[in-house]
Short mmCIF file of C-alpha atoms in Angstrom, two decimals:
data_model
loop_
_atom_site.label_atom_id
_atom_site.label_comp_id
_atom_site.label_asym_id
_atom_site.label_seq_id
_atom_site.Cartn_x
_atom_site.Cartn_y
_atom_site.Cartn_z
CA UNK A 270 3.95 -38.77 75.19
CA UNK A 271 7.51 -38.91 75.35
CA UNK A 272 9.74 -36.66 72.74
CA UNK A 273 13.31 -37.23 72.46
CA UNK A 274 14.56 -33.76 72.55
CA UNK A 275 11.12 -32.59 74.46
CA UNK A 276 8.71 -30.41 72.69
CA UNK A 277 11.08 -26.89 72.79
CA UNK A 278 14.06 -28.89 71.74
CA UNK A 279 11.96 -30.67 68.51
CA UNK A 280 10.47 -27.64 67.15
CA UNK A 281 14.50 -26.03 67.73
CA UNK A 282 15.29 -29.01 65.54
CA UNK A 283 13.11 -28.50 62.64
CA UNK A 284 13.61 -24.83 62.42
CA UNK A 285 17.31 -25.18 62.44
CA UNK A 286 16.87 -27.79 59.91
CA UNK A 287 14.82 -25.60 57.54
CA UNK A 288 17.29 -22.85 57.92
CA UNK A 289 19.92 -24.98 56.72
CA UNK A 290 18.25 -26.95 54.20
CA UNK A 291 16.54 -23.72 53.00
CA UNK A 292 18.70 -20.50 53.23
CA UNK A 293 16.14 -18.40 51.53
CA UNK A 294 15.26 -15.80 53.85
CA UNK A 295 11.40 -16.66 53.18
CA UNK A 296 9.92 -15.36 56.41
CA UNK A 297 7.93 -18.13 58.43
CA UNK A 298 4.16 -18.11 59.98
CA UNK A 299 3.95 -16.48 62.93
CA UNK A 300 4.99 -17.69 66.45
CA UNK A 301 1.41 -18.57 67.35
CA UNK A 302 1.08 -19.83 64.04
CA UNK A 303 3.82 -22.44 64.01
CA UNK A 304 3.05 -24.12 67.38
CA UNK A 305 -0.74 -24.32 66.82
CA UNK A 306 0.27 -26.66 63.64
CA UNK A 307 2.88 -27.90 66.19
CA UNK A 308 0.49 -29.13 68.86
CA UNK A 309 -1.43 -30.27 66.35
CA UNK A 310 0.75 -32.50 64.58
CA UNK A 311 1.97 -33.87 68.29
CA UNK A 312 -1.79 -34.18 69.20
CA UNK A 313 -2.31 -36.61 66.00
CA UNK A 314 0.92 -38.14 66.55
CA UNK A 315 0.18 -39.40 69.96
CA UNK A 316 -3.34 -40.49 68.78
CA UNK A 317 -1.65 -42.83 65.96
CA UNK A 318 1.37 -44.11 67.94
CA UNK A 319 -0.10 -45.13 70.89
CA UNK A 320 -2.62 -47.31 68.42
CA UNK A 321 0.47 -48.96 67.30
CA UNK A 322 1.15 -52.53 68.13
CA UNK A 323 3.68 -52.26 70.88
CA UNK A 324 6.41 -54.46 69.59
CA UNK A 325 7.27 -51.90 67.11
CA UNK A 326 9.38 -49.20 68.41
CA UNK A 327 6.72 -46.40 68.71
CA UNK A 328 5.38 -46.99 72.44
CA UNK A 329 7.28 -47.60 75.60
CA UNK A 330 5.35 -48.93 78.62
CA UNK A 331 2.08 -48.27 76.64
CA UNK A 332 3.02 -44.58 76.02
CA UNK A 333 3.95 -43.29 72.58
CA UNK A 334 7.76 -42.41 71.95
CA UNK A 335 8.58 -39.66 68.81
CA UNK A 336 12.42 -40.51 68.51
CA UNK A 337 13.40 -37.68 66.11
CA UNK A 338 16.43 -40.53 65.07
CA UNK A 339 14.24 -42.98 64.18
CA UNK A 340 13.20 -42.15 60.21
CA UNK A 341 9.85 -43.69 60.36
CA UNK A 342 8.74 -41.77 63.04
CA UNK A 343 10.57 -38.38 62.34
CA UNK A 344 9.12 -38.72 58.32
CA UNK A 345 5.41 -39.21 59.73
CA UNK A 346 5.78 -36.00 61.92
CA UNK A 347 6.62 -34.09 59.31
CA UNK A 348 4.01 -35.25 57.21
CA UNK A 349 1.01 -34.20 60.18
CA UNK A 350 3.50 -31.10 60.26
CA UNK A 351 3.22 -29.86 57.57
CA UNK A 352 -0.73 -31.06 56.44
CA UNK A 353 -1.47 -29.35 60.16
CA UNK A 354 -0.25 -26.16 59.32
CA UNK A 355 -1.77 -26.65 55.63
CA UNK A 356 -5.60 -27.57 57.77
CA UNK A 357 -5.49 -24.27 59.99
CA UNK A 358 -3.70 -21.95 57.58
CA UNK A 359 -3.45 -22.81 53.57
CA UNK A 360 -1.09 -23.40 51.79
CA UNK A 361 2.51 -21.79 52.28
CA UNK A 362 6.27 -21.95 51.74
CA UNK A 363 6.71 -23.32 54.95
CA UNK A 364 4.26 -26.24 54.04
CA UNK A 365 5.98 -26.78 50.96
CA UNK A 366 9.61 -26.56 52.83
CA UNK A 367 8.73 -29.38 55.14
CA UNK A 368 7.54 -31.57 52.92
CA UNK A 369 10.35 -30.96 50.42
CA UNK A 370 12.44 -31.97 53.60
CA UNK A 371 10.78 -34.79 53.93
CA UNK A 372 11.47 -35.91 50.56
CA UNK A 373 15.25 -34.70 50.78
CA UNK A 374 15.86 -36.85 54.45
CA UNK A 375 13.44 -39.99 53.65
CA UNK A 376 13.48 -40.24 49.88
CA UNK A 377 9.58 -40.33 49.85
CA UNK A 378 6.65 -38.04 48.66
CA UNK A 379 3.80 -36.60 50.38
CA UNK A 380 2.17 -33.60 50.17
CA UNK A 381 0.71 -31.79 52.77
CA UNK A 382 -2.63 -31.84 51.01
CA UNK A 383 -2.47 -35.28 51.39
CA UNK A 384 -5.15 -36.53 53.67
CA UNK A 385 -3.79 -39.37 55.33
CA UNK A 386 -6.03 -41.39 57.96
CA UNK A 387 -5.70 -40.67 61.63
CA UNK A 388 -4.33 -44.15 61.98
CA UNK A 389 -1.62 -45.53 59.58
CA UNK A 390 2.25 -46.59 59.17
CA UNK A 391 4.81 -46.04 57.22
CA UNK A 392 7.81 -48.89 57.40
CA UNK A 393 10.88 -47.83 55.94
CA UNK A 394 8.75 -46.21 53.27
CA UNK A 395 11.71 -44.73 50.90
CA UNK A 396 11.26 -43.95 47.62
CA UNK A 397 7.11 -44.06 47.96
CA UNK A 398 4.92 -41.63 46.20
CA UNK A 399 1.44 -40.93 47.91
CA UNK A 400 -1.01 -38.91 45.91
CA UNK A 401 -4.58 -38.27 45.71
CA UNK A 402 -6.49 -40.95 47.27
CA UNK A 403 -9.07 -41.85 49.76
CA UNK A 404 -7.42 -43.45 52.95
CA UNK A 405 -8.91 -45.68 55.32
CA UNK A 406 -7.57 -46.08 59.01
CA UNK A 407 -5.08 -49.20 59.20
CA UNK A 408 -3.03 -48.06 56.24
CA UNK A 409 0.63 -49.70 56.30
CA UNK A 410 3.25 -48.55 53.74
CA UNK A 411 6.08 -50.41 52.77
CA UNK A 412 9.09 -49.18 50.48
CA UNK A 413 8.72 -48.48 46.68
CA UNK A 414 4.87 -47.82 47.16
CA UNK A 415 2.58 -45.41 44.38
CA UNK A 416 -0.89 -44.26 44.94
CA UNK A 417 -2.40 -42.34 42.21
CA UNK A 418 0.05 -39.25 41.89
CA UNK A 419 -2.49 -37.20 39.57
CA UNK A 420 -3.74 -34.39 41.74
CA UNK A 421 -6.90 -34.29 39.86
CA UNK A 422 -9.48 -37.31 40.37
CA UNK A 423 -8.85 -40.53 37.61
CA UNK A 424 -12.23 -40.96 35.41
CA UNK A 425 -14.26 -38.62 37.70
CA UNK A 426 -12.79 -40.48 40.78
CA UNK A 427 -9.95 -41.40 42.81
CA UNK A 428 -8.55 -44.32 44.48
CA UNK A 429 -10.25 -45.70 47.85
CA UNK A 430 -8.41 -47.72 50.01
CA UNK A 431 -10.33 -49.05 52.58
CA UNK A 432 -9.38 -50.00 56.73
CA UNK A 433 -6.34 -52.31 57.25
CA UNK A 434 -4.81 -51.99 53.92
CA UNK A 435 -1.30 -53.66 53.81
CA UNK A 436 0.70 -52.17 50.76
CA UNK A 437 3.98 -54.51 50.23
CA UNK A 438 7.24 -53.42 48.23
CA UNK A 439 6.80 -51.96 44.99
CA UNK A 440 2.89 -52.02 45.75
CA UNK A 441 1.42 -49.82 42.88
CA UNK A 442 -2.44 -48.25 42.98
CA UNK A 443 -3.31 -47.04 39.72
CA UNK A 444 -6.37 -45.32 38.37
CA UNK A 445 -9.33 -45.35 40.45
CA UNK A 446 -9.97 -48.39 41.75
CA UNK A 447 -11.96 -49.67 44.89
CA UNK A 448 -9.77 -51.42 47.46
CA UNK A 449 -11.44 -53.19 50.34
CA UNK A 450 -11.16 -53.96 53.88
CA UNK A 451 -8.29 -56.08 54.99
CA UNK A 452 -7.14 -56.07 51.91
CA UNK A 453 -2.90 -56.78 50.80
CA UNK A 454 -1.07 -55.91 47.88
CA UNK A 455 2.05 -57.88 47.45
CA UNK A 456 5.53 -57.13 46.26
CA UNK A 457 5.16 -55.51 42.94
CA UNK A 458 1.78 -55.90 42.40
CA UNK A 459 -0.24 -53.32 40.24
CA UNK A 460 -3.42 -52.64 41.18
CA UNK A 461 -4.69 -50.29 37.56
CA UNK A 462 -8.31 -49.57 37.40
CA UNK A 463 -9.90 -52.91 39.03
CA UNK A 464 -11.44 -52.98 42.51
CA UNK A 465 -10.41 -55.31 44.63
CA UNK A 466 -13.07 -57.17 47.54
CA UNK A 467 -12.32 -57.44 51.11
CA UNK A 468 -10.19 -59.85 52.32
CA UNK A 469 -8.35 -60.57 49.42
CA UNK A 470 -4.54 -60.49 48.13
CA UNK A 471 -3.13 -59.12 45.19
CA UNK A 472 -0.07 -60.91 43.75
CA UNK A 473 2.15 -61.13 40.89
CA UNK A 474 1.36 -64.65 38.91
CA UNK A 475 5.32 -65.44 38.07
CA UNK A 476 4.44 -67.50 35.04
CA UNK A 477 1.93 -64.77 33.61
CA UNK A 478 3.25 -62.04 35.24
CA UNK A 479 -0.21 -60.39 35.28
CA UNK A 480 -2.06 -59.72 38.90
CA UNK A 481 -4.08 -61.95 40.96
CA UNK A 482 -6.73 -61.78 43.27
CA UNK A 483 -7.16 -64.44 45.87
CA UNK A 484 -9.32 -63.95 48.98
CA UNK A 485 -8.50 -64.61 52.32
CA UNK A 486 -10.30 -66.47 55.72
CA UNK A 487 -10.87 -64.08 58.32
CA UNK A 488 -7.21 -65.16 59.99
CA UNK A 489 -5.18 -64.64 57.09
CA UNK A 490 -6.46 -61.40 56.37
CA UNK A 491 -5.72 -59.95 60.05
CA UNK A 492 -2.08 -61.20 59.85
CA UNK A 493 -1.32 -58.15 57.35
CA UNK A 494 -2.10 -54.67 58.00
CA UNK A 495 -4.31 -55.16 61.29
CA UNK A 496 -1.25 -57.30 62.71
CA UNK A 497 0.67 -53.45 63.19
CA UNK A 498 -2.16 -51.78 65.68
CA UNK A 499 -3.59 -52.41 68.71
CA UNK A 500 -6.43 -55.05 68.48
CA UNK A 501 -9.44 -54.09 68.83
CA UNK A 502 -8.80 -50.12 67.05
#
């Protein structure tokens, strides 16, 4: 994998940006500590990018790139950075520091308890809030996007998107609903407490206003979410 500032120079990077951003004093995990999350956010990095479909600006020659000036990438590393270090060792101030970073550089919430799917994108995802759901490989995350932000399951449950879920602008998953395979949620649309099939789109009716569910051939469907990764993954 290629790393802009190579691996020494990116974990400089985020420790000097901690320090600045949080001038506390707090002492950090341990040496051995921070690059075991390290290699292990780089490890699923690597595994997710290189899935990506090449025309987006994640691979070069086949291999995946981590740009630490390109927001989408940097703000998904410090996502698996922070829920890496939360996986091997609990929770901590240093788990809550980079994803309050996080928020603070790409206006967007995620916490590191978060369990995002090995395989997923966010695209220009500011001002998104991602809470407690099930994720499916294939997510893609637009701008403006909420899942479930309770940190408790909704009515004994909690939302489960399934593979190749496409969530537009403004998308909105409320509740505990049941979201299927190839499934898109268009701009604005609220998704609160009805499951949607596979292969279908949610839109905003503009005379009603209220959501609709329309399902989709085979070809329509893969033109959304699956469109972003590598056929075939």
């Amino acid at each position: 994998m290629v790393i802009s500032l190579g691996r020494e120079g990116l974990m400089t990077y985020v420790r000097r940006q901690l320090d600045y951003f949080f001038p506390d004093g707090d002492k950090a995990p341990s040496e051995e500590q921070l690059r075991s999350g390290f290699d292990l956010a780089l490890e699923r990095l690597e595994f997710c990018f290189s899935r990506i479909n090449p025309r987006l600006p994640f691979q070069v020659d086949g291999g995946a790139v981590m740009n630490h000036l390109h927001s989408d990438s940097y703000c998904m590393f410090l996502y698996w950075f922070a829920n890496s270090m939360f996986q091997l060792y609990g929770e901590s101030p240093f788990c809550s520091k980079l994803m309050l970073h996080n928020r603070a550089l790409h206006s967007i919430f995620i916490s590191y308890k978060c369990e995002m799917p090995s395989l997923f994108l966010m695209s220009h995802a500011v001002g998104s809030v991602i809470g407690n759901a099930k994720f499916e490989d294939g997510l893609v995350i637009f701008q403006n996007v909420t899942v479930n932000t309770s940190d408790k399951p909704i009515n004994g449950s909690k939302p489960v998107l399934g593979r190749y879920c496409f969530l537009g602008s403004g998308a909105k998953i409320i509740g505990s609903p049941r979201i299927g395979d190839f499934v898109t949620v268009g701009v604005n649309a609220c998704i609160n407490n009805f499951d949607v099939p596979d292969r279908s789109i949610v839109y905003i009716d503009r005379g009603t206003g209220k959501p609709v569910i329309k399902p989709m051939a085979n070809e329509q469907a893969l033109r959304y979410a699956a469109s972003y990764f590598v056929a075939g993954e």
